[in-house]
Amino acid sequence: MKNVDQCKQDMAVAQTAADSIRTALNNVAPLLVNTWVGATADAWADDFRGRMARVTGALDECSGQERWMILKATNEQADSDAKNHGHA
């Protein structure tokens, strides 16, 4: 199960990084209010919100990817164990 444990550790690091990015984004967002006005500012803000939605969506996928990667590593380990013990 070494590969599964390593996968869990790696995915925990990835989730921690995703959480840090989300925290940073949440800390920046309030600073952008009422700092610049006009049509150019509005266009920039709309673009920024679009980018942040895409980034947030990607961050939201981390937990699902973590479960998938761990399941994949678990299945690969089980297959390997079965082959090494003459069960496959």
GROMACS .gro file of C-alpha atoms in nm:
model
   88
    1MET     CA    1   0.000   0.000   0.000
    2LYS     CA    2   0.302   0.227  -0.024
    3ASN     CA    3   0.175   0.380  -0.351
    4VAL     CA    4  -0.165   0.448  -0.196
    5ASP     CA    5  -0.006   0.614   0.107
    6GLN     CA    6   0.217   0.825  -0.117
    7CYS     CA    7  -0.085   0.922  -0.326
    8LYS     CA    8  -0.273   1.027  -0.012
    9GLN     CA    9   0.024   1.236   0.102
   10ASP     CA   10   0.066   1.399  -0.239
   11MET     CA   11  -0.303   1.478  -0.269
   12ALA     CA   12  -0.305   1.625   0.084
   13VAL     CA   13  -0.025   1.860  -0.024
   14ALA     CA   14  -0.223   1.955  -0.336
   15GLN     CA   15  -0.537   2.019  -0.129
   16THR     CA   16  -0.340   2.233   0.116
   17ALA     CA   17  -0.207   2.439  -0.175
   18ALA     CA   18  -0.558   2.475  -0.320
   19ASP     CA   19  -0.686   2.589   0.020
   20SER     CA   20  -0.404   2.845   0.043
   21ILE     CA   21  -0.487   2.982  -0.302
   22ARG     CA   22  -0.856   3.005  -0.212
   23THR     CA   23  -0.767   3.191   0.110
   24ALA     CA   24  -0.546   3.434  -0.080
   25LEU     CA   25  -0.820   3.501  -0.335
   26ASN     CA   26  -1.072   3.559  -0.059
   27ASN     CA   27  -0.833   3.803   0.110
   28VAL     CA   28  -0.776   4.000  -0.212
   29ALA     CA   29  -1.136   4.031  -0.327
   30PRO     CA   30  -1.242   4.289  -0.064
   31LEU     CA   31  -0.946   4.509  -0.159
   32LEU     CA   32  -1.078   4.548  -0.514
   33VAL     CA   33  -1.399   4.725  -0.413
   34ASN     CA   34  -1.426   5.098  -0.491
   35THR     CA   35  -1.065   5.137  -0.596
   36TRP     CA   36  -1.129   5.237  -0.956
   37VAL     CA   37  -1.443   5.353  -1.136
   38GLY     CA   38  -1.563   5.389  -1.492
   39ALA     CA   39  -1.627   5.173  -1.795
   40THR     CA   40  -1.269   5.044  -1.808
   41ALA     CA   41  -1.284   4.948  -1.441
   42ASP     CA   42  -1.617   4.774  -1.493
   43ALA     CA   43  -1.480   4.575  -1.789
   44TRP     CA   44  -1.171   4.478  -1.590
   45ALA     CA   45  -1.386   4.373  -1.293
   46ASP     CA   46  -1.609   4.158  -1.516
   47ASP     CA   47  -1.302   3.991  -1.664
   48PHE     CA   48  -1.155   3.942  -1.316
   49ARG     CA   49  -1.476   3.781  -1.188
   50GLY     CA   50  -1.474   3.546  -1.487
   51ARG     CA   51  -1.115   3.442  -1.423
   52MET     CA   52  -1.182   3.394  -1.054
   53ALA     CA   53  -1.485   3.175  -1.131
   54ARG     CA   54  -1.265   2.951  -1.348
   55VAL     CA   55  -0.992   2.936  -1.081
   56THR     CA   56  -1.245   2.863  -0.809
   57GLY     CA   57  -1.399   2.590  -1.023
   58ALA     CA   58  -1.060   2.427  -1.068
   59LEU     CA   59  -0.992   2.448  -0.694
   60ASP     CA   60  -1.331   2.292  -0.624
   61GLU     CA   61  -1.231   1.991  -0.834
   62CYS     CA   62  -0.935   1.907  -0.609
   63SER     CA   63  -1.129   1.702  -0.357
   64GLY     CA   64  -1.298   1.498  -0.630
   65GLN     CA   65  -0.967   1.441  -0.802
   66GLU     CA   66  -0.814   1.339  -0.470
   67ARG     CA   67  -1.077   1.067  -0.420
   68TRP     CA   68  -1.032   0.948  -0.780
   69MET     CA   69  -0.651   0.934  -0.757
   70ILE     CA   70  -0.658   0.746  -0.428
   71LEU     CA   71  -0.912   0.498  -0.566
   72LYS     CA   72  -0.697   0.451  -0.876
   73ALA     CA   73  -0.383   0.393  -0.667
   74THR     CA   74  -0.574   0.149  -0.444
   75ASN     CA   75  -0.700  -0.047  -0.744
   76GLU     CA   76  -0.356  -0.053  -0.906
   77GLN     CA   77  -0.203  -0.175  -0.581
   78ALA     CA   78  -0.467  -0.448  -0.548
   79ASP     CA   79  -0.402  -0.559  -0.908
   80SER     CA   80  -0.028  -0.564  -0.846
   81ASP     CA   81  -0.069  -0.759  -0.523
   82ALA     CA   82  -0.292  -1.013  -0.697
   83LYS     CA   83  -0.040  -1.062  -0.979
   84ASN     CA   84   0.249  -1.097  -0.734
   85HIS     CA   85   0.058  -1.361  -0.541
   86GLY     CA   86  -0.058  -1.554  -0.849
   87HIS     CA   87  -0.423  -1.454  -0.825
   88ALA     CA   88  -0.452  -1.278  -1.159
   0.00000   0.00000   0.00000
